[in-house]
Every structure is written in structure tokens, then in C-alpha cells.
mmCIF file of C-alpha atoms in Angstrom:
data_model
loop_
_atom_site.group_PDB
_atom_site.id
_atom_site.type_symbol
_atom_site.label_atom_id
_atom_site.label_comp_id
_atom_site.label_asym_id
_atom_site.label_seq_id
_atom_site.Cartn_x
_atom_site.Cartn_y
_atom_site.Cartn_z
ATOM 1 C CA MET A 1 18.826 -2.328 -5.437
ATOM 2 C CA ALA A 2 20.567 -4.566 -2.904
ATOM 3 C CA GLY A 3 21.230 -2.712 0.328
ATOM 4 C CA GLN A 4 19.294 0.394 -0.729
ATOM 5 C CA LEU A 5 16.848 -0.103 2.142
ATOM 6 C CA GLU A 6 19.236 -1.430 4.823
ATOM 7 C CA GLY A 7 17.947 -0.454 8.254
ATOM 8 C CA LYS A 8 14.460 0.417 6.981
ATOM 9 C CA LYS A 9 11.287 -1.250 8.237
ATOM 10 C CA ILE A 10 8.307 -1.390 5.868
ATOM 11 C CA ALA A 11 4.717 -2.352 6.749
ATOM 12 C CA PHE A 12 2.446 -4.197 4.314
ATOM 13 C CA LEU A 13 -1.161 -3.659 5.373
ATOM 14 C CA VAL A 14 -3.701 -6.205 4.112
ATOM 15 C CA ALA A 15 -7.041 -7.794 4.907
ATOM 16 C CA ASP A 16 -8.383 -11.034 3.424
ATOM 17 C CA GLY A 17 -8.827 -10.894 -0.339
ATOM 18 C CA PHE A 18 -5.678 -9.058 -1.420
ATOM 19 C CA GLU A 19 -4.231 -9.644 -4.885
ATOM 20 C CA GLN A 20 -1.456 -12.098 -4.007
ATOM 21 C CA ILE A 21 1.125 -11.093 -6.627
ATOM 22 C CA GLU A 22 0.880 -7.468 -5.503
ATOM 23 C CA LEU A 23 2.002 -8.571 -2.049
ATOM 24 C CA THR A 24 4.523 -11.262 -2.924
ATOM 25 C CA ARG A 25 6.344 -9.422 -5.699
ATOM 26 C CA SER A 26 6.624 -6.087 -3.897
ATOM 27 C CA ARG A 27 7.584 -7.785 -0.628
ATOM 28 C CA GLN A 28 10.291 -9.785 -2.421
ATOM 29 C CA ASP A 29 11.767 -6.716 -4.137
ATOM 30 C CA ILE A 30 11.668 -4.597 -0.979
ATOM 31 C CA THR A 31 13.229 -7.393 1.087
ATOM 32 C CA GLU A 32 15.956 -7.895 -1.528
ATOM 33 C CA ALA A 33 16.652 -4.152 -1.296
ATOM 34 C CA GLY A 34 17.507 -4.738 2.381
ATOM 35 C CA ALA A 35 14.349 -3.736 4.254
ATOM 36 C CA GLN A 36 12.759 -5.626 7.090
ATOM 37 C CA VAL A 37 9.079 -6.165 6.224
ATOM 38 C CA HIS A 38 6.066 -6.865 8.417
ATOM 39 C CA LEU A 39 2.723 -8.165 7.229
ATOM 40 C CA VAL A 40 0.174 -6.177 9.236
ATOM 41 C CA SER A 41 -3.498 -7.113 9.288
ATOM 42 C CA LEU A 42 -6.726 -6.688 11.220
ATOM 43 C CA GLN A 43 -6.293 -9.832 13.322
ATOM 44 C CA SER A 44 -3.639 -12.399 14.112
ATOM 45 C CA GLY A 45 -3.312 -15.695 12.287
ATOM 46 C CA GLU A 46 -3.372 -15.855 8.515
ATOM 47 C CA VAL A 47 -4.733 -13.732 5.683
ATOM 48 C CA GLN A 48 -6.085 -15.033 2.385
ATOM 49 C CA GLY A 49 -4.533 -14.052 -0.932
ATOM 50 C CA MET A 50 -6.431 -14.130 -4.212
ATOM 51 C CA ARG A 51 -5.645 -14.518 -7.899
ATOM 52 C CA GLY A 52 -7.626 -12.097 -10.008
ATOM 53 C CA ASP A 53 -10.214 -11.526 -7.251
ATOM 54 C CA ILE A 54 -11.819 -14.860 -8.108
ATOM 55 C CA ASP A 55 -9.565 -17.740 -7.133
ATOM 56 C CA LYS A 56 -8.257 -18.271 -3.631
ATOM 57 C CA ALA A 57 -4.476 -18.424 -3.613
ATOM 58 C CA ASP A 58 -2.157 -18.853 -0.623
ATOM 59 C CA THR A 59 -2.541 -17.799 2.975
ATOM 60 C CA PHE A 60 0.120 -15.744 4.723
ATOM 61 C CA THR A 61 1.032 -15.483 8.387
ATOM 62 C CA VAL A 62 0.362 -12.099 9.940
ATOM 63 C CA ASP A 63 3.378 -10.569 11.697
ATOM 64 C CA GLU A 64 1.561 -7.765 13.516
ATOM 65 C CA ILE A 65 -2.028 -6.686 14.068
ATOM 66 C CA VAL A 66 -2.918 -3.099 13.293
ATOM 67 C CA ASP A 67 -4.235 -2.500 16.830
ATOM 68 C CA GLU A 68 -0.740 -3.076 18.239
ATOM 69 C CA VAL A 69 1.486 -1.122 15.840
ATOM 70 C CA SER A 70 1.966 2.494 14.894
ATOM 71 C CA ALA A 71 3.167 4.299 11.787
ATOM 72 C CA SER A 72 6.045 5.529 13.946
ATOM 73 C CA ASP A 73 7.299 1.902 14.032
ATOM 74 C CA TYR A 74 7.915 1.959 10.253
ATOM 75 C CA ASN A 75 9.723 3.896 7.531
ATOM 76 C CA GLY A 76 7.042 3.279 4.880
ATOM 77 C CA LEU A 77 3.818 1.521 3.982
ATOM 78 C CA VAL A 78 2.725 -0.706 1.085
ATOM 79 C CA LEU A 79 -0.954 -1.251 0.316
ATOM 80 C CA PRO A 80 -1.521 -4.178 -2.079
ATOM 81 C CA GLY A 81 -4.812 -4.177 -3.978
ATOM 82 C CA GLY A 82 -7.526 -6.624 -4.866
ATOM 83 C CA THR A 83 -11.160 -5.614 -4.491
ATOM 84 C CA LEU A 84 -12.011 -7.273 -1.162
ATOM 85 C CA ASN A 85 -8.857 -6.227 0.688
ATOM 86 C CA PRO A 86 -9.225 -2.407 0.634
ATOM 87 C CA ASP A 87 -12.946 -2.737 1.304
ATOM 88 C CA GLY A 88 -12.111 -4.635 4.508
ATOM 89 C CA LEU A 89 -9.478 -2.080 5.490
ATOM 90 C CA ARG A 90 -11.531 1.049 4.908
ATOM 91 C CA VAL A 91 -14.245 0.012 7.384
ATOM 92 C CA ASN A 92 -11.700 -0.590 10.159
ATOM 93 C CA ASP A 93 -10.958 2.628 12.060
ATOM 94 C CA LYS A 94 -7.574 1.395 13.313
ATOM 95 C CA ALA A 95 -6.452 0.510 9.776
ATOM 96 C CA VAL A 96 -7.589 3.876 8.403
ATOM 97 C CA ASP A 97 -5.834 5.728 11.251
ATOM 98 C CA PHE A 98 -2.672 3.661 10.646
ATOM 99 C CA VAL A 99 -2.654 4.688 6.975
ATOM 100 C CA ARG A 100 -3.410 8.351 7.730
ATOM 101 C CA ASP A 101 -0.593 8.482 10.284
ATOM 102 C CA PHE A 102 2.010 7.690 7.611
ATOM 103 C CA PHE A 103 0.900 10.840 5.810
ATOM 104 C CA LYS A 104 0.890 12.890 9.022
ATOM 105 C CA GLN A 105 4.454 11.716 9.644
ATOM 106 C CA HIS A 106 5.460 12.537 6.023
ATOM 107 C CA LYS A 107 6.438 8.924 5.310
ATOM 108 C CA PRO A 108 6.266 7.284 1.878
ATOM 109 C CA VAL A 109 3.250 5.156 0.977
ATOM 110 C CA ALA A 110 2.888 2.850 -2.049
ATOM 111 C CA ALA A 111 -0.602 1.708 -3.146
ATOM 112 C CA ILE A 112 -1.505 -0.418 -6.157
ATOM 113 C CA CYS A 113 -4.682 -1.457 -7.974
ATOM 114 C CA HIS A 114 -7.794 -0.964 -5.769
ATOM 115 C CA ALA A 115 -5.751 -0.020 -2.660
ATOM 116 C CA PRO A 116 -6.325 3.745 -3.105
ATOM 117 C CA ILE A 117 -9.887 3.130 -1.863
ATOM 118 C CA THR A 118 -8.325 2.981 1.598
ATOM 119 C CA LEU A 119 -6.528 6.272 0.884
ATOM 120 C CA ILE A 120 -9.902 7.879 0.094
ATOM 121 C CA GLU A 121 -11.239 6.760 3.480
ATOM 122 C CA ALA A 122 -8.112 8.125 5.172
ATOM 123 C CA GLY A 123 -8.788 11.508 3.569
ATOM 124 C CA VAL A 124 -5.377 11.843 1.925
ATOM 125 C CA VAL A 125 -6.076 12.028 -1.825
ATOM 126 C CA ASP A 126 -7.543 15.535 -2.207
ATOM 127 C CA GLY A 127 -5.287 17.549 -4.507
ATOM 128 C CA ARG A 128 -2.945 14.609 -5.147
ATOM 129 C CA THR A 129 -2.072 13.116 -8.535
ATOM 130 C CA LEU A 130 -2.327 9.339 -8.621
ATOM 131 C CA THR A 131 -3.406 6.309 -10.586
ATOM 132 C CA SER A 132 -5.247 3.096 -9.756
ATOM 133 C CA PHE A 133 -7.233 0.294 -11.272
ATOM 134 C CA PRO A 134 -9.496 2.131 -13.746
ATOM 135 C CA SER A 135 -12.750 1.071 -12.066
ATOM 136 C CA ILE A 136 -12.084 3.368 -9.076
ATOM 137 C CA LYS A 137 -11.079 6.398 -11.175
ATOM 138 C CA THR A 138 -14.394 8.162 -10.510
ATOM 139 C CA ASP A 139 -14.191 7.459 -6.750
ATOM 140 C CA LEU A 140 -10.751 9.052 -6.644
ATOM 141 C CA LYS A 141 -11.818 12.059 -8.717
ATOM 142 C CA ASN A 142 -14.853 12.552 -6.475
ATOM 143 C CA ALA A 143 -12.482 12.566 -3.474
ATOM 144 C CA GLY A 144 -10.486 15.388 -5.092
ATOM 145 C CA ALA A 145 -7.645 13.437 -6.698
ATOM 146 C CA ASN A 146 -6.182 14.129 -10.116
ATOM 147 C CA TRP A 147 -6.370 10.637 -11.678
ATOM 148 C CA VAL A 148 -4.020 9.765 -14.550
ATOM 149 C CA ASP A 149 -3.616 6.588 -16.591
ATOM 150 C CA GLN A 150 0.074 5.752 -16.122
ATOM 151 C CA ALA A 151 2.011 2.680 -15.004
ATOM 152 C CA VAL A 152 3.337 4.471 -11.936
ATOM 153 C CA VAL A 153 2.758 7.915 -10.451
ATOM 154 C CA CYS A 154 4.718 9.512 -7.642
ATOM 155 C CA ASP A 155 3.356 12.578 -5.849
ATOM 156 C CA GLU A 156 5.569 13.699 -2.950
ATOM 157 C CA GLY A 157 6.168 10.221 -1.535
ATOM 158 C CA LEU A 158 2.820 8.718 -2.583
ATOM 159 C CA VAL A 159 3.479 5.986 -5.165
ATOM 160 C CA THR A 160 0.524 4.485 -7.050
ATOM 161 C CA SER A 161 0.117 1.972 -9.873
ATOM 162 C CA ARG A 162 -2.784 0.419 -11.799
ATOM 163 C CA THR A 163 -2.431 -3.386 -11.980
ATOM 164 C CA PRO A 164 -0.007 -6.294 -11.495
ATOM 165 C CA ASP A 165 1.264 -5.525 -15.014
ATOM 166 C CA ASP A 166 2.827 -2.374 -13.505
ATOM 167 C CA LEU A 167 4.728 -4.153 -10.716
ATOM 168 C CA ASP A 168 8.196 -3.545 -12.214
ATOM 169 C CA ALA A 169 7.668 0.220 -12.196
ATOM 170 C CA PHE A 170 5.743 0.167 -8.908
ATOM 171 C CA CYS A 171 8.408 -1.736 -6.979
ATOM 172 C CA ALA A 172 11.287 0.325 -8.365
ATOM 173 C CA LYS A 173 9.600 3.641 -7.522
ATOM 174 C CA ALA A 174 8.465 2.440 -4.072
ATOM 175 C CA ILE A 175 12.027 1.383 -3.222
ATOM 176 C CA GLU A 176 13.338 4.746 -4.412
ATOM 177 C CA GLU A 177 10.841 6.645 -2.258
ATOM 178 C CA PHE A 178 11.440 4.455 0.806
ATOM 179 C CA ALA A 179 15.187 5.044 0.400
ATOM 180 C CA GLU A 180 14.637 8.827 0.232
ATOM 181 C CA GLY A 181 12.623 8.746 3.451
ATOM 182 C CA ARG A 182 10.317 11.491 4.687
ATOM 183 C CA HIS A 183 8.754 13.944 2.233
ATOM 184 C CA ALA A 184 7.696 17.318 3.643
ATOM 185 C CA GLU A 185 4.760 17.557 1.214
ATOM 186 C CA GLN A 186 3.441 14.075 2.144
ATOM 187 C CA THR A 187 0.643 15.222 4.423
ATOM 188 C CA ALA A 188 -2.824 14.233 5.574
#
């Protein structure tokens, strides 16, 4: 995977309460593949990671705030999960617009665990096949998605996975899609 993403810039969008391993592992793999990564959040400073949605883990320094960046600045987007994180993102208009713009620009997006909640708010799951943490299956179906129970699903540049147990497959498929670049069928 080394060098596969040379020259690519990938955004990781999070709010407080993200599942830490879903950020750290995917960021490590994507960085090792050669990409430059930016941690984007709702405000400057630090964001709080969690272990299993219960225990506070580490804090991470924000590189960019969502109000000051654009999807056009990046080649792809990663949305780590956790239950609090996507809930914080989906009520922020700038964050939702940022996510939607990746789809409008046909750029790959990778979302794991509860992160597809933000995709629902962005209006980009109707007619798409994806997976997620099982507790949001009904939410995704009600938004028009075809939900399947698989470790990783790729639908025209949209990569989704269920839990941290799926990180091997998630990271590999996300890197592959980021390397491929734009997907004509990746639309909002």
C-alpha cells in the first residue's frame, strides 16, 4: 500500500465522541499509503476520542475547522463512527454541506459504524447499498438505503463498514477507492 496515495489529501471529519480506533487505525493506514491527512472538526482546538462510547480516550488536535475548508480541497473523506460523533455532525449545517459536497464532486467517502447517520442527514443514501453498526439499520432503510450485513461494502466510491472489527477490510477498500479517485456514479 505504500505510495498508493502519494499526492492525495484526505479529510477526516469528526466531532467530540468519535470511536478512537476508527480514527487512529484508518488514519495510520491512509498515511502509510502516502496520503496527507487533515483532522477536520466543528471548532479549533482538540476533539475527544472514546473507547466503546463509554470511556474517554485521547484528545486529538484539529487541523482545520469545517467552516474554513471545502470538499474541493480534498481527494476523499473518512467519517469515523461512535454514537456521539455523527450526532454532533448531523446538526451542523456546515458539516453536512461538507459531506454532501464530496458526493456532488464524485469523490470517494468512507464511513464506519454509526457514521452513516451523517450521510442520512446529507441526503446521499437513497438507492445506495451500504452497511453500518446494526442499530442504525432501520434509519438507513427508512432513508432509502439497501442495508446489508457485511464487513465492508463499496457502492460507487462509498465505502462503509460495521464496527472496529472490520477495520482491516474498511481501510484496504477505502485506500483502493481513494487511489481510484472520482466515481461518476458517486452523486448527491
